[in-house]
XYZ file of C-alpha atoms in Angstrom:
695
model
C -12.421 -1.995 53.014
C -10.390 -3.169 55.961
C -7.672 -5.778 55.590
C -7.154 -8.459 58.145
C -3.599 -8.492 59.420
C -1.349 -11.343 58.468
C -2.566 -14.021 60.827
C -1.191 -17.243 62.202
C -3.058 -20.504 62.510
C -2.220 -23.716 64.222
C -1.459 -26.353 61.544
C -0.997 -30.098 61.824
C 1.197 -32.285 59.679
C -1.277 -34.596 57.992
C -0.458 -38.286 57.715
C -2.442 -40.853 55.775
C -4.663 -41.354 58.816
C -5.279 -38.479 61.209
C -4.927 -39.415 64.876
C -5.172 -37.579 68.172
C -3.562 -38.049 71.555
C -3.724 -36.478 74.984
C -0.808 -34.435 76.307
C -0.471 -32.166 79.299
C -0.682 -28.470 78.612
C 2.750 -27.877 80.208
C 4.423 -30.170 77.648
C 3.461 -27.957 74.707
C 5.671 -25.171 73.342
C 4.780 -21.741 74.700
C 3.500 -20.515 71.331
C 1.164 -23.486 71.035
C -0.045 -23.060 74.624
C -1.530 -19.751 73.555
C -3.928 -21.292 71.070
C -5.294 -24.333 72.877
C -7.696 -24.717 75.793
C -6.798 -27.447 78.306
C -9.434 -29.325 80.248
C -9.929 -28.761 83.976
C -6.936 -31.023 84.726
C -4.619 -29.329 82.224
C -4.895 -31.957 79.468
C -5.190 -31.228 75.739
C -6.506 -33.444 72.938
C -4.123 -32.710 70.083
C -3.926 -34.072 66.562
C -0.144 -34.310 66.151
C 2.794 -33.453 68.427
C 4.787 -32.293 65.385
C 2.349 -29.373 65.060
C 3.844 -26.000 64.312
C 2.967 -22.468 63.284
C 3.171 -21.538 59.621
C 2.304 -18.281 57.954
C -0.961 -18.298 56.065
C -1.663 -16.102 53.079
C -3.337 -12.759 53.587
C -7.087 -12.711 53.287
C -9.044 -9.679 52.330
C -12.358 -9.602 54.102
C -14.589 -6.635 54.755
C -15.483 -6.324 58.419
C -19.208 -6.671 59.133
C -21.263 -3.615 59.841
C -21.231 -3.261 63.609
C -23.218 -0.850 65.738
C -21.614 2.589 65.958
C -19.255 2.787 68.930
C -18.291 -0.890 68.758
C -16.068 -2.864 69.143
C -15.027 -1.814 72.641
C -11.504 -2.924 73.562
C -9.856 -3.889 76.841
C -6.114 -4.462 77.122
C -4.383 -7.035 79.274
C -7.534 -9.135 79.372
C -9.224 -12.325 78.374
C -12.923 -13.084 78.111
C -14.983 -16.275 78.473
C -18.608 -17.429 78.454
C -19.947 -14.354 76.651
C -22.216 -11.488 77.593
C -25.482 -10.981 79.433
C -27.919 -8.089 79.019
C -30.135 -6.381 81.596
C -31.965 -3.082 82.008
C -29.709 -1.086 84.330
C -31.363 2.331 84.096
C -34.607 4.175 83.390
C -34.595 3.951 79.600
C -36.120 0.929 77.824
C -32.852 -0.120 76.156
C -30.865 -2.963 77.684
C -27.257 -2.703 78.776
C -24.607 -5.328 77.960
C -22.163 -6.807 80.482
C -18.977 -8.800 79.872
C -16.370 -10.242 82.187
C -12.987 -9.060 80.883
C -9.765 -9.860 82.692
C -10.121 -8.612 86.259
C -13.148 -6.423 85.500
C -16.853 -6.550 84.812
C -17.722 -3.978 82.195
C -21.212 -2.648 81.476
C -21.816 -0.938 78.140
C -24.608 1.130 76.648
C -25.824 0.371 73.137
C -23.638 3.123 71.696
C -20.545 1.481 73.209
C -20.198 4.032 75.999
C -19.584 2.814 79.517
C -22.483 2.724 81.984
C -21.968 5.111 84.903
C -20.171 3.395 87.772
C -18.636 0.717 85.545
C -16.397 -1.154 84.914
C -15.822 -2.539 88.396
C -12.417 -3.819 89.425
C -11.936 -7.293 90.916
C -8.902 -8.593 92.803
C -8.778 -11.758 90.694
C -9.602 -12.876 87.155
C -13.194 -13.564 86.173
C -13.101 -16.723 84.065
C -16.764 -16.618 83.198
C -19.766 -14.462 82.430
C -21.347 -12.281 85.149
C -24.796 -13.273 86.414
C -27.758 -11.008 87.194
C -30.631 -11.430 89.645
C -32.198 -10.130 92.851
C -30.050 -11.647 95.608
C -31.276 -9.529 98.532
C -35.029 -9.328 97.934
C -35.101 -5.569 97.382
C -36.825 -5.907 94.015
C -33.727 -4.735 92.141
C -31.225 -6.767 90.140
C -27.672 -7.242 91.386
C -24.632 -8.289 89.312
C -22.673 -11.281 90.633
C -19.474 -13.063 89.636
C -16.814 -15.337 91.049
C -13.100 -15.059 90.412
C -9.851 -16.892 90.970
C -6.109 -16.416 90.982
C -4.642 -16.492 87.481
C -1.978 -19.060 88.306
C -2.667 -21.377 91.216
C -6.496 -21.191 91.185
C -6.285 -21.681 94.953
C -7.564 -18.255 95.948
C -10.518 -16.203 94.843
C -13.589 -14.238 95.862
C -17.323 -13.882 95.243
C -18.458 -10.392 94.193
C -21.876 -8.732 94.115
C -22.626 -5.209 92.879
C -25.635 -2.928 92.731
C -26.614 -1.637 89.292
C -24.682 1.575 89.943
C -21.475 -0.424 90.465
C -21.269 -0.104 94.247
C -20.451 -3.331 96.128
C -23.362 -4.996 97.905
C -23.195 -5.147 101.684
C -21.103 -8.119 102.807
C -19.122 -8.430 99.566
C -16.644 -9.475 98.322
C -16.586 -12.845 100.102
C -13.234 -14.619 100.297
C -13.481 -18.212 99.100
C -11.660 -21.328 100.278
C -10.249 -21.667 96.768
C -10.726 -20.182 93.343
C -14.255 -19.853 92.008
C -14.547 -21.409 88.552
C -17.120 -20.962 85.789
C -20.223 -18.784 86.093
C -22.176 -18.213 89.289
C -25.608 -19.872 89.283
C -28.476 -17.801 90.739
C -31.665 -19.499 91.946
C -34.274 -18.856 94.648
C -33.823 -22.172 96.415
C -36.061 -21.474 99.407
C -38.798 -19.425 97.642
C -38.240 -16.453 99.948
C -38.128 -13.857 97.173
C -34.362 -13.589 96.744
C -31.877 -15.668 94.802
C -29.119 -17.713 96.364
C -25.660 -17.817 94.751
C -24.234 -21.237 93.840
C -20.493 -21.398 93.202
C -18.074 -24.235 92.544
C -14.795 -23.636 94.352
C -11.455 -25.217 93.434
C -8.380 -25.786 95.576
C -6.666 -28.583 93.700
C -7.186 -31.491 94.255
C -10.263 -30.503 96.283
C -13.525 -29.033 95.082
C -16.683 -27.810 96.805
C -20.223 -26.727 96.062
C -20.884 -23.490 97.945
C -24.263 -21.812 98.354
C -24.479 -18.231 99.650
C -27.359 -16.073 100.816
C -27.733 -12.497 99.620
C -25.753 -11.104 102.550
C -22.730 -13.273 101.733
C -23.375 -15.819 104.500
C -23.151 -19.526 103.708
C -26.487 -21.287 103.167
C -27.371 -24.021 105.721
C -26.150 -27.488 104.704
C -23.288 -26.163 102.595
C -20.535 -26.287 101.433
C -20.508 -29.870 100.217
C -17.224 -31.379 99.095
C -17.004 -32.937 95.652
C -14.974 -36.077 94.968
C -12.411 -33.993 93.027
C -11.966 -30.557 91.469
C -15.057 -28.920 89.879
C -15.716 -29.677 86.233
C -18.347 -27.136 85.168
C -20.867 -24.549 86.318
C -23.635 -25.468 88.775
C -27.302 -25.752 87.769
C -30.460 -25.683 89.884
C -34.089 -26.661 89.398
C -36.718 -29.228 90.305
C -35.885 -32.596 88.710
C -37.967 -34.837 91.013
C -41.361 -33.225 90.431
C -42.053 -32.228 94.030
C -41.791 -28.487 93.403
C -38.548 -28.249 95.399
C -35.319 -27.520 93.508
C -32.223 -29.691 93.465
C -28.602 -28.579 93.002
C -26.705 -30.229 90.135
C -22.906 -30.029 90.033
C -20.155 -31.701 88.018
C -16.754 -32.572 89.334
C -14.018 -33.563 86.903
C -15.027 -37.193 87.532
C -18.694 -37.350 88.573
C -22.180 -35.845 88.492
C -23.494 -34.799 91.922
C -27.126 -33.960 92.739
C -27.989 -32.514 96.154
C -31.239 -31.703 97.894
C -31.579 -28.423 99.800
C -30.161 -29.955 102.979
C -26.936 -30.835 101.155
C -27.706 -34.569 101.001
C -26.957 -36.468 97.792
C -29.894 -37.996 95.951
C -29.903 -41.771 95.599
C -27.682 -42.924 92.736
C -25.295 -39.976 92.974
C -22.478 -39.178 92.521
C -22.657 -40.770 89.096
C -19.524 -41.530 87.097
C -19.148 -42.874 83.584
C -15.967 -44.979 83.446
C -13.383 -43.518 81.127
C -15.006 -40.058 80.969
C -14.082 -36.732 82.523
C -15.963 -33.425 82.460
C -14.723 -29.927 81.702
C -16.748 -26.725 81.100
C -19.992 -28.431 79.918
C -22.590 -27.130 82.399
C -25.521 -29.502 83.078
C -28.782 -28.441 81.407
C -32.075 -29.321 83.109
C -35.011 -29.945 80.778
C -37.811 -32.437 80.200
C -36.783 -33.651 76.747
C -38.675 -36.962 76.819
C -42.048 -35.497 77.893
C -42.339 -37.661 81.008
C -43.203 -34.671 83.205
C -39.791 -34.576 84.892
C -36.645 -32.719 83.939
C -33.593 -34.679 82.841
C -29.917 -33.733 83.302
C -27.959 -33.241 80.051
C -24.201 -32.645 79.777
C -21.101 -33.474 77.716
C -17.886 -35.272 78.563
C -14.514 -36.409 77.255
C -12.946 -39.876 77.015
C -9.421 -40.799 75.955
C -10.065 -39.777 72.353
C -13.758 -39.011 71.915
C -16.733 -37.308 73.542
C -20.260 -38.131 74.628
C -23.538 -36.450 75.573
C -25.222 -37.961 78.619
C -28.900 -37.695 79.568
C -30.000 -39.101 82.930
C -33.074 -39.102 85.148
C -33.357 -37.987 88.765
C -32.514 -41.541 89.911
C -29.245 -41.497 87.872
C -30.603 -43.925 85.257
C -29.881 -43.152 81.618
C -32.704 -42.000 79.363
C -33.395 -44.419 76.516
C -31.197 -43.689 73.498
C -28.429 -42.048 75.525
C -25.489 -41.447 75.748
C -24.515 -40.463 72.199
C -20.866 -40.176 71.191
C -18.824 -37.660 69.191
C -15.503 -38.084 67.406
C -13.635 -35.597 69.619
C -13.879 -34.007 73.071
C -16.865 -31.958 74.234
C -16.135 -28.757 76.156
C -19.215 -26.692 75.282
C -22.460 -26.686 77.230
C -25.071 -28.739 75.368
C -27.686 -26.680 73.483
C -31.372 -27.454 72.999
C -33.723 -26.340 70.237
C -36.259 -27.585 67.732
C -33.876 -27.795 64.787
C -36.161 -29.649 62.372
C -39.357 -27.898 63.575
C -41.184 -31.119 64.372
C -42.434 -29.713 67.681
C -39.888 -31.530 69.860
C -36.589 -30.369 71.293
C -33.358 -31.601 69.772
C -29.923 -31.869 71.407
C -27.030 -29.975 69.786
C -23.311 -29.867 70.593
C -19.952 -29.382 68.873
C -16.706 -31.221 69.485
C -13.096 -30.074 69.475
C -9.552 -31.253 68.923
C -6.511 -28.967 68.716
C -5.770 -29.049 65.000
C -5.101 -26.673 62.151
C -7.157 -28.875 59.828
C -10.962 -28.636 60.158
C -11.970 -32.013 61.587
C -14.720 -31.140 64.079
C -18.491 -31.374 63.683
C -21.831 -30.057 64.878
C -23.986 -32.924 66.144
C -27.773 -32.791 66.422
C -29.986 -35.586 67.770
C -33.681 -35.844 68.509
C -34.804 -36.655 72.061
C -34.444 -40.383 71.339
C -30.803 -39.998 70.265
C -31.409 -40.270 66.505
C -29.387 -38.070 64.143
C -31.250 -35.078 62.722
C -31.144 -34.992 58.916
C -28.025 -33.164 57.734
C -26.027 -33.841 60.895
C -23.262 -34.221 61.906
C -22.497 -31.000 60.017
C -18.998 -29.983 59.015
C -16.121 -30.436 59.115
C -15.445 -27.181 60.901
C -12.894 -25.814 63.307
C -12.936 -26.675 66.992
C -16.088 -25.715 68.917
C -15.306 -24.795 72.518
C -18.521 -23.037 73.572
C -22.269 -23.505 73.777
C -23.812 -23.297 70.296
C -26.255 -20.416 69.864
C -29.614 -21.343 68.303
C -31.951 -18.691 66.861
C -33.411 -17.442 63.585
C -30.512 -15.263 62.436
C -31.718 -14.326 58.952
C -35.504 -14.045 59.234
C -36.263 -17.170 57.192
C -38.360 -18.739 59.995
C -35.793 -21.506 60.427
C -33.140 -21.742 63.097
C -29.460 -21.265 62.464
C -26.613 -22.597 64.617
C -23.883 -20.074 65.460
C -20.548 -21.351 66.767
C -17.336 -19.976 68.158
C -14.719 -20.652 65.492
C -11.237 -21.632 66.602
C -9.670 -20.312 63.417
C -7.801 -17.147 64.190
C -9.016 -13.961 62.586
C -12.296 -15.402 61.285
C -14.730 -14.834 64.164
C -18.022 -16.758 64.339
C -19.385 -19.310 61.910
C -22.988 -20.402 61.318
C -24.856 -23.385 59.895
C -28.424 -23.815 58.681
C -31.047 -26.093 60.178
C -30.259 -28.682 57.470
C -26.545 -28.791 58.320
C -25.317 -26.646 55.427
C -23.015 -23.723 56.121
C -24.627 -20.289 55.983
C -23.522 -18.191 53.026
C -21.504 -15.024 53.760
C -20.217 -16.582 56.992
C -17.952 -16.587 58.991
C -18.677 -13.165 60.479
C -15.482 -11.397 61.479
C -14.906 -10.714 65.165
C -11.644 -9.094 66.203
C -9.395 -6.809 64.207
C -6.266 -8.916 64.604
C -5.252 -12.063 62.797
C -4.546 -13.483 66.243
C -8.102 -12.887 67.498
C -10.199 -15.893 68.432
C -13.747 -16.375 69.697
C -13.105 -19.755 71.319
C -15.017 -20.275 74.579
C -17.089 -17.186 73.695
C -20.695 -18.249 72.983
C -22.734 -15.826 70.874
C -25.562 -13.970 72.610
C -28.850 -12.982 70.944
C -31.657 -10.574 71.794
C -33.558 -7.427 70.893
C -31.566 -5.166 73.178
C -32.657 -1.862 71.590
C -36.377 -2.747 71.414
C -36.561 -2.130 67.651
C -38.085 -5.535 66.939
C -34.941 -6.824 65.220
C -32.271 -9.293 66.290
C -28.992 -8.076 67.765
C -25.950 -10.305 68.242
C -23.275 -9.897 70.923
C -19.866 -11.537 70.917
C -16.206 -10.992 71.701
C -12.756 -12.060 70.613
C -9.394 -12.188 72.365
C -6.102 -11.421 70.627
C -3.988 -14.200 72.136
C -0.708 -12.451 71.306
C -1.391 -9.060 72.886
C -4.270 -10.137 75.198
C -6.681 -7.526 73.920
C -10.404 -8.279 74.217
C -12.755 -6.697 71.663
C -16.457 -6.744 72.552
C -18.913 -6.564 69.648
C -22.553 -5.644 69.068
C -24.037 -6.359 65.641
C -27.405 -5.102 64.444
C -29.437 -7.029 61.878
C -32.474 -6.444 59.704
C -33.957 -9.777 60.797
C -36.999 -9.759 63.057
C -36.384 -10.942 66.615
C -38.276 -14.248 66.616
C -38.642 -15.302 70.255
C -40.354 -18.551 69.289
C -37.179 -19.656 67.481
C -34.732 -18.159 70.005
C -33.680 -21.295 71.855
C -30.127 -20.834 73.161
C -29.440 -17.129 73.478
C -27.188 -16.777 76.559
C -24.537 -19.089 78.026
C -26.058 -21.391 80.636
C -29.550 -20.657 79.219
C -30.272 -17.313 80.952
C -28.767 -14.333 82.778
C -28.844 -16.343 86.012
C -26.748 -19.108 84.361
C -28.837 -21.671 86.250
C -29.063 -24.222 83.421
C -32.850 -24.407 83.739
C -34.292 -24.743 80.241
C -38.073 -24.581 79.888
C -38.984 -22.832 76.601
C -42.592 -23.978 76.564
C -43.211 -24.485 80.267
C -46.596 -23.271 81.481
C -46.130 -22.510 85.142
C -48.905 -23.902 87.335
C -49.388 -21.307 90.034
C -51.010 -23.200 92.894
C -54.089 -21.527 94.454
C -54.768 -21.131 98.188
C -56.528 -24.057 99.840
C -59.545 -24.624 102.123
C -61.201 -21.206 102.123
C -63.824 -20.922 104.891
C -66.166 -17.972 105.479
C -68.020 -17.442 108.768
C -70.894 -14.966 108.380
C -72.302 -12.903 111.270
C -74.877 -10.156 111.412
C -74.155 -7.579 114.116
C -76.543 -4.679 113.640
C -76.146 -2.831 111.378
C -73.244 -4.684 109.777
C -72.762 -7.957 107.970
C -69.405 -9.421 109.027
C -67.468 -12.101 107.113
C -64.481 -13.856 108.687
C -62.319 -15.503 105.993
C -59.627 -18.090 106.717
C -57.592 -20.176 104.269
C -54.474 -22.318 103.911
C -51.442 -21.516 101.826
C -50.868 -23.276 98.468
C -49.505 -26.792 98.712
C -46.364 -25.948 96.693
C -45.115 -23.879 93.787
C -41.676 -23.297 92.255
C -42.365 -19.537 92.071
C -42.277 -17.161 95.060
C -45.592 -16.482 96.827
C -45.887 -12.790 97.728
C -49.582 -11.819 98.118
C -53.194 -12.967 98.148
C -56.040 -11.280 96.279
C -59.403 -11.422 98.051
C -62.248 -11.507 95.520
C -65.886 -10.649 96.238
C -68.229 -11.181 93.300
C -65.275 -11.386 90.889
C -63.839 -8.032 92.007
C -60.596 -7.646 93.974
C -61.747 -6.464 97.400
C -58.345 -6.383 99.098
C -54.743 -7.562 98.617
C -52.937 -8.949 101.657
C -49.420 -10.159 102.361
C -48.490 -13.809 101.830
C -47.992 -14.214 105.589
C -51.681 -13.373 106.216
C -54.212 -16.208 106.017
C -57.271 -14.626 107.602
C -59.306 -11.497 106.994
C -62.446 -9.852 108.384
C -64.715 -8.048 105.928
C -67.470 -5.716 107.119
C -70.262 -5.017 104.649
C -68.460 -6.108 101.520
C -69.792 -4.503 98.308
C -72.801 -6.807 97.981
C -76.466 -6.337 97.257
C -78.991 -6.660 100.083
C -80.540 -10.123 100.518
C -78.478 -11.504 97.622
C -75.732 -14.052 97.237
C -72.101 -12.968 97.391
C -69.286 -15.235 96.203
C -65.898 -15.169 97.930
C -62.672 -16.722 96.643
C -58.914 -16.050 96.875
C -56.010 -16.193 94.443
C -52.254 -16.288 95.093
C -49.813 -13.828 93.495
C -46.303 -14.983 92.600
C -43.016 -13.666 91.259
C -39.924 -15.347 89.741
C -41.851 -15.770 87.472
C -44.725 -13.323 87.847
C -48.199 -14.813 87.825
C -51.557 -15.198 89.535
C -53.081 -18.537 90.456
C -56.564 -19.683 89.676
C -59.212 -19.258 92.368
C -59.392 -21.208 95.586
C -62.626 -22.988 96.397
C -65.456 -20.448 96.417
C -67.876 -19.798 99.266
C -71.332 -18.268 98.783
C -72.996 -16.217 101.535
C -76.345 -14.409 101.703
C -76.813 -11.210 103.696
C -79.049 -11.965 106.683
C -81.062 -8.714 106.652
C -81.710 -5.909 104.239
C -78.959 -3.380 104.227
C -78.759 -0.216 102.187
C -77.207 -0.794 98.807
C -73.932 0.916 98.239
C -74.398 3.818 95.893
C -71.919 3.061 93.143
C -70.327 6.381 92.201
C -68.101 4.931 89.466
C -68.394 2.690 86.400
C -66.275 1.505 83.473
C -63.035 1.574 85.484
C -60.331 0.241 83.142
C -56.875 0.947 81.748
C -55.474 0.780 78.208
C -53.166 -0.588 76.997
C -52.827 -3.537 79.341
C -50.117 -4.920 79.353
C -48.262 -1.645 78.789
C -44.814 -0.082 78.503
C -44.207 2.485 79.813
C -47.543 4.384 80.055
C -51.198 3.442 80.411
C -54.407 5.477 80.615
C -56.879 4.767 83.419
C -60.448 5.711 82.440
C -63.650 5.805 84.499
C -67.081 7.449 84.750
C -68.443 9.089 87.926
C -72.077 9.839 88.841
C -73.421 11.955 91.715
C -69.980 12.026 93.263
C -69.376 14.824 95.747
C -66.710 13.252 97.965
C -62.939 13.268 97.848
C -61.815 10.712 95.255
C -58.472 8.940 95.133
C -56.763 6.674 92.635
C -53.656 4.975 93.999
C -51.210 2.437 92.538
C -50.081 -0.579 94.585
C -47.435 -3.230 93.872
C -47.894 -6.965 94.392
C -46.685 -6.654 97.996
C -49.584 -4.323 98.773
C -47.296 -1.291 99.038
C -48.642 2.012 97.728
C -46.224 3.424 95.196
C -48.129 6.256 93.505
C -51.127 8.573 94.082
C -52.626 9.590 90.729
C -55.841 11.350 91.829
C -56.656 13.096 95.119
C -59.501 15.574 94.542
C -63.272 16.051 94.423
C -64.473 15.069 90.941
C -67.501 16.252 89.003
C -69.859 13.715 87.477
C -68.735 12.633 84.013
C -65.980 10.778 82.144
C -62.427 11.041 83.446
C -59.012 9.666 82.588
C -55.525 9.854 84.072
C -52.170 8.624 82.717
C -49.675 6.601 84.737
C -46.153 6.748 83.328
C -44.759 3.826 85.329
C -43.059 6.023 87.941
C -43.518 6.020 91.702
C -44.215 9.065 93.896
C -40.473 9.842 93.855
C -40.454 9.995 90.060
C -38.471 6.760 89.794
C -39.427 4.113 87.199
C -40.766 0.896 88.667
C -39.817 -2.578 87.490
C -41.840 -4.961 85.324
C -44.659 -6.758 87.099
C -48.297 -6.813 88.168
C -49.714 -3.622 89.703
C -53.145 -2.633 91.047
C -54.983 0.668 90.749
C -57.586 1.378 93.416
C -60.399 3.942 93.248
C -61.752 5.160 96.601
C -64.513 7.663 97.415
C -66.151 7.649 100.826
C -67.079 4.053 101.678
C -66.721 2.915 98.083
C -63.618 1.319 96.601
C -62.857 -0.676 93.486
C -59.576 -2.276 92.351
C -58.281 -3.398 88.970
C -55.120 -5.210 87.861
C -52.581 -4.205 85.179
C -49.258 -5.571 83.879
C -46.152 -3.499 83.149
C -43.772 -5.227 80.705
C -40.362 -3.764 79.876
């Protein structure tokens, strides 16, 4: 049994009627400054200026069972916006990254440090790191922005390879201090993600967009009307397949197209409201086929959640108000399991008396039964939504601004979960405020793991936690699992989106007979649009992949395709995409008939298949050969048409054969998740099949 240290909480003298007022952070006593979070302009909503520290009684509470090797501590640090998790090495387990003080740390599941980490920054990281492929090399990079601890008028943008080495061209010095998390999004569908950063040099603010080499993206930066208010989001909100850039200043909502021009109706301000820390979320919550913009704000003494369309008009039923300020990013999830998304947020006022609530509305702005839930302590962060206890209902997990207590949780009906709060931090001065919980199955055991952190505001020690549970990881009920929705922090929320991968257009086939060959000239047009990245085309003949070509190629000549003499052959093409990975439906099909009799290809192989498919990390390729006396090859290709592995290169006897692919390339290195092709060749014969590696 561990005892919590004697801890100190911030108490308010209670009058007959509780009231709150706004004061500037600098006006508060130094001890009180430690335990409050000001908005982006340094203001604090506080319950009573006569507030003071008093000693609370000791509480005995057994610390929760954490994973061996945790918590992991960092001195002289703070921590905000929580963790992300990515696969940084060859094993199937995920690694966990936090921003702590002037470092990014990467930790294995046993609490040990990943080789090459932590990495040292020149300035403080006031956010979570982001992860994505910024240079198009097929590998993830780790990105963050930072700023000076005092003036916020200097900072840098950092990018690191998975081994901790800086990416070429980084760090990039910024015109001010970078605030909140970096947003990663492939704006131009070229296969790499751009980096979107809000930059502050009070009273100025800018939206910067960088390419993967650290150069500034055309059309940017764009200056905001005042200092930045929250992280940037990106995604298509107009329905044309082209993303927009959504940014909050302290005063207004800005929406830009890719040229840097503001959309009509923006910037949008709501008189009497300012915005701090609540990143816009992009999601179609009213089922009109277009994403809306959802964020929280603060008035003189209350808060509100706003939902607007791409033309800056408010969605019916919105905004909805809260009793106190909103700092946390708004969460989405089907709380009442009626099949529609609900909107969830918590409010906050600096007070030692619980007087804050969790609010939950349906898409029309109606209260969900049991909400507002509370009262609870101040909620500064995005509320995590997932099935925490395996009861097939969601729970809501909140950062708890009550020192020494950690995280709290509420049920889907608004009641507090029993046995909560869950302790986080070994000091009575530890707090999880502005530290959203993170959920996932990071060890691939099928059960839920929870990640979190606490900062001791007296000694500035950060303790990073990993908890294991016996509850099954229920992805269908895992709604808000990482700050800013995902590891790219791009605010794009689409839990049930079915991506429509557009097919190629206008396939034409010209057929010639030049003795002794039948020749087919194929031409086609690229897909009209798609939010994913086009990387290859698959050429199909009679429902078999004949060849895979690069996305830049839109013509192909085929000589004597594998067809039967004097019979019809059907040609069509599909498009292959990534970010996300997928294959389109077929283009228009074209039927051709061979003009003269030609010798049938002798098919030396049958039953070519692999199992399992999808697979992780190995799959068995099986086939049967007959009358085969030529050199046979089986080779693995990626979606870009690049050969990555030769599995078979020998003369085979007739009979049944099988070969195992372990997911490695010819260098013995593991390849990333995605679609791959295995191709059998013998003499003039070839046959190709598709398989999916999921990690």
